[in-house]
CSV table of C-alpha atoms in Angstrom, one decimal:
chain,number,residue,atom,x,y,z
A,1,MET,CA,0.0,0.0,0.0
A,2,LEU,CA,2.8,2.4,1.0
A,3,ARG,CA,4.6,1.6,-2.2
A,4,ASP,CA,1.5,2.4,-4.3
A,5,MET,CA,1.1,5.7,-2.5
A,6,ILE,CA,4.7,6.7,-3.1
A,7,ALA,CA,4.4,5.7,-6.8
A,8,ARG,CA,1.2,7.9,-7.2
A,9,ARG,CA,2.5,10.9,-5.4
A,10,VAL,CA,2.7,14.2,-7.3
A,11,ARG,CA,6.2,15.3,-8.2
A,12,TYR,CA,7.1,19.0,-8.6
A,13,LYS,CA,9.6,20.6,-11.0
A,14,ILE,CA,10.1,24.3,-11.1
A,15,THR,CA,10.2,25.7,-14.6
A,16,ARG,CA,12.4,28.5,-15.9
A,17,GLY,CA,9.5,30.9,-15.7
A,18,GLY,CA,8.9,29.8,-12.1
A,19,MET,CA,12.5,30.5,-11.3
A,20,LEU,CA,12.3,34.0,-12.7
A,21,PHE,CA,9.0,34.6,-10.9
A,22,THR,CA,10.5,33.4,-7.6
A,23,CYS,CA,13.5,35.7,-8.1
A,24,ALA,CA,11.1,38.6,-8.8
A,25,ILE,CA,9.2,37.9,-5.5
A,26,ALA,CA,12.5,37.9,-3.6
A,27,LEU,CA,13.6,41.2,-5.2
A,28,VAL,CA,10.3,42.9,-4.5
A,29,ALA,CA,10.3,41.6,-1.0
A,30,ILE,CA,13.8,42.9,-0.3
A,31,GLY,CA,12.7,46.3,-1.7
A,32,ALA,CA,9.6,46.3,0.5
A,33,VAL,CA,11.7,45.6,3.6
A,34,ILE,CA,14.3,48.2,2.8
A,35,SER,CA,11.8,50.9,1.8
A,36,ALA,CA,9.0,50.0,4.2
A,37,ASN,CA,6.7,50.7,1.3
A,38,ASN,CA,3.2,49.2,2.0
A,39,LEU,CA,2.5,49.1,-1.8
A,40,LEU,CA,5.5,46.8,-2.3
A,41,PHE,CA,4.2,44.5,0.5
A,42,LEU,CA,0.9,44.3,-1.2
A,43,ILE,CA,2.6,43.4,-4.5
A,44,VAL,CA,4.7,40.7,-2.8
A,45,ALA,CA,1.5,39.3,-1.2
A,46,ALA,CA,-0.3,39.3,-4.6
A,47,MET,CA,2.7,37.5,-6.2
A,48,MET,CA,2.9,34.9,-3.5
A,49,ALA,CA,-0.9,34.3,-3.8
A,50,THR,CA,-0.5,33.9,-7.5
A,51,LEU,CA,2.2,31.3,-7.0
A,52,LEU,CA,0.0,29.4,-4.4
A,53,ILE,CA,-3.0,29.5,-6.7
A,54,SER,CA,-1.0,28.2,-9.6
A,55,GLY,CA,0.0,25.2,-7.5
A,56,LEU,CA,-3.5,24.6,-6.3
A,57,VAL,CA,-5.1,24.8,-9.8
A,58,SER,CA,-2.4,22.5,-11.4
A,59,ARG,CA,-3.0,20.0,-8.6
A,60,LEU,CA,-6.8,20.1,-9.2
A,61,CYS,CA,-6.1,19.5,-12.9
A,62,LEU,CA,-4.3,16.2,-12.0
A,63,ALA,CA,-6.9,15.0,-9.5
A,64,GLU,CA,-9.4,12.3,-10.3
A,65,LEU,CA,-7.9,11.3,-13.7
A,66,ASN,CA,-8.1,7.7,-14.8
A,67,LEU,CA,-6.2,6.2,-17.7
A,68,ASP,CA,-6.5,3.0,-19.7
A,69,PHE,CA,-4.3,1.7,-22.5
A,70,LEU,CA,-5.2,-1.0,-24.9
A,71,VAL,CA,-3.0,-2.7,-27.5
A,72,PRO,CA,-3.9,-5.1,-30.3
A,73,GLU,CA,-4.3,-8.8,-29.3
A,74,HIS,CA,-1.3,-10.0,-31.2
A,75,VAL,CA,1.9,-7.8,-30.8
A,76,PRO,CA,5.4,-8.9,-31.6
A,77,ALA,CA,8.4,-7.4,-29.8
A,78,GLY,CA,10.3,-4.6,-31.6
A,79,ARG,CA,7.4,-3.6,-33.9
A,80,THR,CA,5.6,-0.3,-33.6
A,81,VAL,CA,1.8,-0.9,-33.3
A,82,PRO,CA,-1.2,1.4,-32.8
A,83,GLY,CA,-2.5,1.6,-29.2
A,84,ARG,CA,-5.6,3.2,-27.8
A,85,LEU,CA,-5.1,5.6,-24.9
A,86,TYR,CA,-8.2,6.6,-22.9
A,87,VAL,CA,-8.2,9.4,-20.3
A,88,ARG,CA,-11.3,10.0,-18.2
A,89,ASN,CA,-11.9,13.0,-15.9
A,90,ASP,CA,-14.0,11.8,-13.0
A,91,LYS,CA,-14.3,15.2,-11.3
A,92,TRP,CA,-17.9,16.4,-10.9
A,93,PHE,CA,-17.6,19.9,-12.4
A,94,ILE,CA,-13.9,20.9,-12.7
A,95,PRO,CA,-12.3,20.4,-16.1
A,96,SER,CA,-8.6,19.5,-16.5
A,97,PHE,CA,-6.5,21.8,-18.7
A,98,SER,CA,-3.2,21.3,-20.7
A,99,LEU,CA,-2.4,17.7,-19.8
A,100,ARG,CA,0.4,15.6,-21.3
A,101,VAL,CA,0.5,11.8,-21.0
A,102,GLU,CA,3.8,10.0,-21.5
A,103,ALA,CA,5.2,6.5,-20.8
A,104,ILE,CA,7.6,6.1,-17.9
A,105,ARG,CA,11.0,5.1,-19.4
A,106,ASP,CA,11.7,2.2,-17.2
A,107,PRO,CA,13.9,-0.6,-18.5
A,108,GLY,CA,11.7,-3.0,-20.4
A,109,SER,CA,8.6,-0.8,-20.4
A,110,PRO,CA,6.6,0.0,-23.5
A,111,VAL,CA,7.9,3.0,-25.5
A,112,LEU,CA,5.5,5.5,-26.9
A,113,LYS,CA,6.7,7.2,-30.1
A,114,SER,CA,5.5,10.5,-28.7
A,115,GLY,CA,3.5,11.8,-25.7
A,116,VAL,CA,-0.1,12.8,-26.0
A,117,TYR,CA,-1.4,16.3,-25.3
A,118,PHE,CA,-4.9,17.1,-24.2
A,119,PRO,CA,-5.7,20.8,-24.1
A,120,LEU,CA,-9.0,20.3,-22.3
A,121,ILE,CA,-10.8,17.3,-20.7
A,122,SER,CA,-14.2,18.3,-19.4
A,123,SER,CA,-15.6,16.9,-16.2
A,124,GLY,CA,-17.2,13.4,-16.6
A,125,THR,CA,-15.9,12.9,-20.1
A,126,THR,CA,-13.5,10.4,-21.6
A,127,LEU,CA,-11.1,11.3,-24.4
A,128,GLU,CA,-9.2,8.7,-26.5
A,129,GLU,CA,-6.2,9.0,-28.7
A,130,THR,CA,-4.3,6.6,-31.0
A,131,VAL,CA,-0.6,6.4,-30.2
A,132,GLU,CA,2.2,4.4,-31.6
A,133,VAL,CA,3.8,2.0,-29.0
A,134,ARG,CA,6.7,-0.4,-29.2
A,135,PHE,CA,7.5,-3.2,-26.7
A,136,PRO,CA,11.2,-3.7,-26.7
A,137,LYS,CA,11.2,-7.4,-25.5
A,138,ARG,CA,9.1,-10.4,-25.5
A,139,GLY,CA,7.3,-11.6,-22.4
A,140,ARG,CA,4.4,-10.9,-20.0
A,141,TYR,CA,3.8,-7.2,-19.3
A,142,GLN,CA,1.6,-6.8,-16.2
A,143,GLN,CA,2.5,-3.3,-15.1
A,144,ASN,CA,2.7,-0.4,-17.6
A,145,SER,CA,3.7,3.0,-16.1
A,146,PHE,CA,2.5,6.3,-17.4
A,147,ALA,CA,2.6,9.9,-16.1
A,148,PHE,CA,0.2,12.8,-16.3
A,149,SER,CA,1.9,16.2,-16.3
A,150,THR,CA,0.8,19.8,-16.5
A,151,SER,CA,2.2,23.3,-16.0
A,152,PHE,CA,-1.2,25.0,-16.1
A,153,PRO,CA,-2.1,27.8,-15.4
A,154,PHE,CA,1.0,30.0,-15.4
A,155,GLY,CA,3.8,27.6,-16.2
A,156,PHE,CA,5.6,28.2,-12.9
A,157,LEU,CA,5.6,24.6,-11.8
A,158,ASP,CA,5.6,21.4,-13.9
A,159,LYS,CA,3.6,18.8,-11.9
A,160,THR,CA,3.7,15.1,-12.7
A,161,ALA,CA,1.5,12.2,-11.3
A,162,ARG,CA,2.5,8.7,-12.0
A,163,VAL,CA,-0.1,6.0,-12.9
A,164,THR,CA,0.6,2.3,-13.0
A,165,LEU,CA,-1.8,0.1,-15.1
A,166,ARG,CA,-2.2,-3.5,-14.0
A,167,ARG,CA,-3.4,-4.9,-17.4
A,168,GLU,CA,-1.6,-8.0,-18.7
A,169,ALA,CA,-0.3,-8.1,-22.3
A,170,ILE,CA,1.6,-11.0,-23.8
A,171,ILE,CA,4.2,-9.8,-26.3
A,172,TYR,CA,5.4,-12.3,-28.9
A,173,PRO,CA,9.1,-12.6,-29.9
A,174,SER,CA,10.1,-10.5,-32.9
A,175,ILE,CA,9.0,-12.0,-36.1
A,176,ASP,CA,10.9,-9.5,-38.2
A,177,PRO,CA,14.0,-10.8,-40.1
A,178,GLN,CA,17.3,-10.3,-38.3
A,179,PRO,CA,20.7,-10.6,-40.0
A,180,GLY,CA,20.9,-14.0,-41.7
A,181,PHE,CA,17.3,-15.0,-41.1
A,182,ASP,CA,16.1,-14.4,-44.7
A,183,ASP,CA,19.0,-16.5,-46.2
A,184,LEU,CA,18.2,-19.2,-43.6
A,185,LEU,CA,14.5,-19.2,-44.6
A,186,ALA,CA,15.4,-19.4,-48.3
A,187,GLY,CA,17.7,-22.3,-47.7
A,188,ILE,CA,15.1,-24.2,-45.5
A,189,THR,CA,12.3,-23.5,-48.0
A,190,GLY,CA,14.4,-25.1,-50.8
A,191,GLU,CA,15.3,-28.1,-48.7
A,192,ILE,CA,11.6,-28.6,-47.8
A,193,GLU,CA,10.7,-28.6,-51.5
A,194,THR,CA,13.5,-31.2,-52.2
A,195,HIS,CA,12.5,-33.3,-49.2
A,196,TYR,CA,8.9,-33.6,-50.2
A,197,ARG,CA,9.6,-34.0,-53.9
A,198,GLY,CA,8.8,-37.6,-55.0
A,199,LEU,CA,7.0,-38.8,-51.8
A,200,GLY,CA,3.7,-39.4,-53.7
A,201,ARG,CA,2.7,-42.3,-55.8
A,202,ASP,CA,1.2,-40.6,-58.9
A,203,PHE,CA,3.7,-40.2,-61.7
A,204,TYR,CA,4.3,-36.5,-62.4
A,205,ARG,CA,7.3,-36.1,-64.8
A,206,ILE,CA,10.8,-37.2,-65.7
A,207,ARG,CA,13.5,-34.6,-65.1
A,208,PRO,CA,17.3,-34.4,-64.7
A,209,TYR,CA,18.9,-35.8,-61.6
A,210,GLU,CA,19.9,-33.3,-58.9
A,211,ALA,CA,22.8,-33.6,-56.5
A,212,PHE,CA,22.1,-35.6,-53.2
A,213,GLU,CA,18.9,-37.1,-54.5
A,214,SER,CA,18.1,-40.7,-53.7
A,215,ALA,CA,19.0,-43.2,-56.5
A,216,ARG,CA,15.8,-45.2,-56.0
A,217,HIS,CA,13.9,-42.8,-58.3
A,218,VAL,CA,16.4,-43.0,-61.2
A,219,ASP,CA,14.7,-44.0,-64.5
A,220,TRP,CA,17.5,-46.0,-66.2
A,221,LYS,CA,15.7,-46.3,-69.5
A,222,ALA,CA,15.2,-42.6,-69.9
A,223,SER,CA,18.8,-42.0,-68.7
A,224,ALA,CA,20.1,-44.3,-71.4
A,225,ARG,CA,18.0,-42.7,-74.0
A,226,VAL,CA,19.1,-39.1,-73.3
A,227,GLY,CA,22.6,-39.9,-72.2
A,228,SER,CA,22.3,-38.3,-68.7
A,229,ILE,CA,20.8,-39.4,-65.4
A,230,GLN,CA,17.0,-38.9,-65.3
A,231,VAL,CA,14.7,-39.4,-62.3
A,232,ARG,CA,11.0,-40.1,-61.9
A,233,GLU,CA,9.1,-37.4,-60.0
A,234,PHE,CA,5.8,-38.1,-58.4
A,235,ALA,CA,3.0,-35.8,-57.4
A,236,ARG,CA,3.0,-34.9,-53.8
A,237,GLU,CA,0.1,-36.5,-51.9
A,238,GLN,CA,0.7,-34.9,-48.5
A,239,GLU,CA,1.0,-31.4,-47.2
A,240,GLN,CA,4.4,-30.1,-46.1
A,241,VAL,CA,4.9,-30.7,-42.4
A,242,VAL,CA,7.8,-29.0,-40.6
A,243,GLU,CA,8.7,-30.4,-37.2
A,244,LEU,CA,10.2,-27.5,-35.3
A,245,TYR,CA,12.0,-28.3,-32.1
A,246,LEU,CA,13.4,-25.7,-29.6
A,247,ASP,CA,15.8,-27.1,-27.1
A,248,ARG,CA,15.4,-25.4,-23.7
A,249,ASP,CA,18.4,-27.1,-22.1
A,250,VAL,CA,20.8,-24.1,-22.5
A,251,ALA,CA,23.7,-23.2,-20.2
A,252,PRO,CA,23.5,-19.8,-18.5
A,253,GLU,CA,26.4,-18.4,-20.6
A,254,LEU,CA,24.3,-19.0,-23.7
A,255,ASP,CA,21.2,-17.1,-22.5
A,256,ALA,CA,21.8,-14.4,-25.2
A,257,TRP,CA,22.0,-17.1,-27.9
A,258,PHE,CA,18.8,-18.7,-26.5
A,259,GLU,CA,16.9,-15.4,-27.0
A,260,HIS,CA,18.3,-15.2,-30.5
A,261,ALA,CA,17.1,-18.8,-31.1
A,262,VAL,CA,13.6,-18.0,-29.8
A,263,ASN,CA,13.4,-15.0,-32.2
A,264,CYS,CA,14.6,-17.3,-35.1
A,265,CYS,CA,12.1,-20.0,-34.1
A,266,ALA,CA,9.3,-17.5,-34.1
A,267,PHE,CA,10.4,-16.1,-37.4
A,268,LEU,CA,10.6,-19.5,-39.1
A,269,ALA,CA,7.2,-20.7,-37.6
A,270,TRP,CA,5.5,-17.5,-38.8
A,271,ARG,CA,7.0,-17.4,-42.3
A,272,LEU,CA,6.7,-21.1,-43.0
A,273,SER,CA,3.1,-21.1,-41.8
A,274,SER,CA,2.4,-18.1,-44.0
A,275,GLN,CA,3.8,-20.2,-46.9
A,276,GLY,CA,1.2,-23.0,-46.3
A,277,ALA,CA,3.3,-25.4,-44.3
A,278,SER,CA,1.9,-27.2,-41.3
A,279,ILE,CA,4.0,-26.6,-38.2
A,280,HIS,CA,4.5,-29.4,-35.7
A,281,PHE,CA,6.2,-27.5,-32.8
A,282,ARG,CA,7.9,-29.3,-29.9
A,283,SER,CA,9.9,-28.2,-26.9
A,284,ALA,CA,10.8,-30.1,-23.7
A,285,GLY,CA,7.6,-32.1,-23.6
A,286,TYR,CA,5.4,-29.4,-25.1
A,287,GLU,CA,3.8,-30.4,-28.4
A,288,PHE,CA,1.5,-28.4,-30.7
A,289,ARG,CA,0.3,-29.0,-34.2
A,290,GLN,CA,-0.7,-26.1,-36.4
A,291,PRO,CA,-3.4,-25.9,-37.8
A,292,GLU,CA,-4.8,-29.1,-36.3
A,293,ASP,CA,-4.6,-27.9,-32.7
A,294,GLY,CA,-5.0,-24.2,-33.3
A,295,ASP,CA,-3.5,-21.2,-35.0
A,296,ILE,CA,0.1,-20.0,-35.2
A,297,TYR,CA,-0.5,-17.5,-32.4
A,298,THR,CA,-0.5,-20.4,-29.8
A,299,ILE,CA,3.1,-21.2,-30.8
A,300,LEU,CA,4.1,-17.5,-30.6
A,301,LYS,CA,2.5,-17.2,-27.2
A,302,TYR,CA,4.5,-20.2,-25.9
A,303,LEU,CA,7.7,-18.6,-27.3
A,304,ALA,CA,6.8,-15.3,-25.7
A,305,LEU,CA,7.0,-16.9,-22.2
A,306,VAL,CA,9.6,-19.7,-22.7
A,307,TYR,CA,12.8,-19.7,-20.7
A,308,PRO,CA,15.9,-22.0,-20.4
A,309,GLN,CA,15.3,-25.1,-18.3
A,310,ARG,CA,17.2,-28.3,-17.6
A,311,THR,CA,15.6,-31.2,-19.4
A,312,ASP,CA,16.1,-34.9,-19.9
A,313,ALA,CA,17.6,-36.5,-23.0
A,314,PRO,CA,16.2,-35.2,-26.3
A,315,GLU,CA,13.0,-36.8,-27.5
A,316,PRO,CA,13.1,-38.6,-30.9
A,317,PRO,CA,11.2,-37.3,-33.9
A,318,LEU,CA,7.5,-38.3,-34.2
A,319,ASP,CA,7.1,-38.2,-37.9
A,320,GLU,CA,9.8,-39.7,-40.1
A,321,THR,CA,8.4,-38.1,-43.3
A,322,SER,CA,8.3,-34.5,-42.0
A,323,PHE,CA,11.1,-32.0,-42.6
A,324,LYS,CA,12.8,-31.3,-39.3
A,325,VAL,CA,14.5,-28.2,-37.9
A,326,VAL,CA,16.1,-28.2,-34.5
A,327,LEU,CA,17.5,-25.2,-32.6
A,328,THR,CA,19.9,-26.5,-29.9
A,329,PRO,CA,23.4,-25.9,-28.5
A,330,ALA,CA,23.9,-29.7,-28.3
A,331,PRO,CA,23.7,-31.0,-31.9
A,332,ARG,CA,25.4,-34.3,-31.1
A,333,ALA,CA,22.8,-35.3,-28.5
A,334,PHE,CA,20.0,-34.7,-31.0
A,335,ARG,CA,21.7,-36.8,-33.7
A,336,ASP,CA,22.1,-39.6,-31.2
A,337,ALA,CA,18.4,-39.3,-30.5
A,338,GLY,CA,17.4,-39.9,-34.1
A,339,TRP,CA,17.5,-36.4,-35.6
A,340,MET,CA,20.3,-37.3,-38.1
A,341,HIS,CA,18.5,-35.8,-41.1
A,342,ALA,CA,17.3,-32.7,-39.4
A,343,ARG,CA,18.4,-29.2,-40.1
A,344,ILE,CA,20.2,-28.4,-36.8
A,345,LEU,CA,20.8,-24.8,-35.9
A,346,SER,CA,23.4,-24.6,-33.3
A,347,PRO,CA,25.4,-21.5,-32.1
A,348,ASP,CA,28.0,-22.2,-34.8
A,349,VAL,CA,25.3,-22.3,-37.5
A,350,LEU,CA,23.1,-19.6,-36.0
A,351,PRO,CA,25.5,-17.1,-34.4
A,352,LEU,CA,24.5,-14.0,-32.6
A,353,PRO,CA,24.5,-10.8,-34.7
A,354,ALA,CA,27.5,-8.6,-34.2
A,355,GLY,CA,26.9,-6.4,-31.2
A,356,GLY,CA,23.6,-8.1,-30.5
A,357,THR,CA,22.2,-9.5,-27.3
A,358,GLY,CA,19.4,-11.5,-28.8
A,359,GLY,CA,16.7,-9.3,-27.5
A,360,GLY,CA,16.1,-10.8,-24.1
A,361,GLY,CA,12.8,-11.5,-22.5
A,362,GLY,CA,10.9,-8.6,-21.0
A,363,GLY,CA,8.0,-7.9,-18.7
A,364,ASP,CA,7.5,-10.2,-15.8
A,365,SER,CA,8.9,-13.7,-15.9
A,366,GLY,CA,6.6,-16.3,-17.3
A,367,GLU,CA,6.6,-20.0,-17.9
A,368,GLY,CA,6.2,-21.9,-21.2
């Protein structure tokens, strides 16, 4: 309770105009004392009353103000999204003048592109404004801090009242490409096409042999006829399924890489799903099939709250025909568990960007 009272208390900051006005009061007061001029005493009294009235009126402007802030349902970290800011004046008959609303710049807090200015909020009314907001890190945000400030009516004092909103928001990892992500996606997309080529039973065409393809589809008669190796290609009967595995068994010194891997995992899941692939996501006992079990946002929500955790030996793959991608710092353990043909992204294959920290988790800690 005491902590909330301290957080909500009004803070005062004297402005340059207030400094000049205070100096003027002091000079007039000194002149009044030296000259014993009653008129100067009256002027000093009027000036001090003006200063006191200024503080009272500005305090009334900040009283009984309520704020609410809503963001879209699906928000990735690092991306600027529109938010709705609502300010209500609950005073019976006193309006509030010249109010500014800004986000408190605490580490990990949401960042408003610019503050919002309300010249007048009538009593009993609610004003709303669209603002651009960016959440710097993934995670659960349960407390978002904002501040009301005003220098009304004379600009002598700048008064600020802090407001803490207890509204939970789950911020997904960044799904925007980071250095190397586009090239990685292009390579994986090509490997998926090659992996699923020829898994059907209906004959599609005869085409030239490509490197690293299985010899079981070679058409020897056609090869002898044209003088080069030709293979039979069959129509694909099944949809593309990508088994995506995120290893949570990460040493503390690799926390930054783990955050980078989470961003990469979110990027791949989002982009591959957008391209029509079915995502079979797994991580330390957690399993989710998209679209059978739900939409891609369920996977992104898991990745928003996931954290490193000691786990048992890696689980073997569930579908031998799926294309497999594993993000792990221990590739040998996964190969021993049956992931020999998987695309394994280890710290050597997926290094941290130069000068990057991987964009660590933000908000309050959460569990996956």
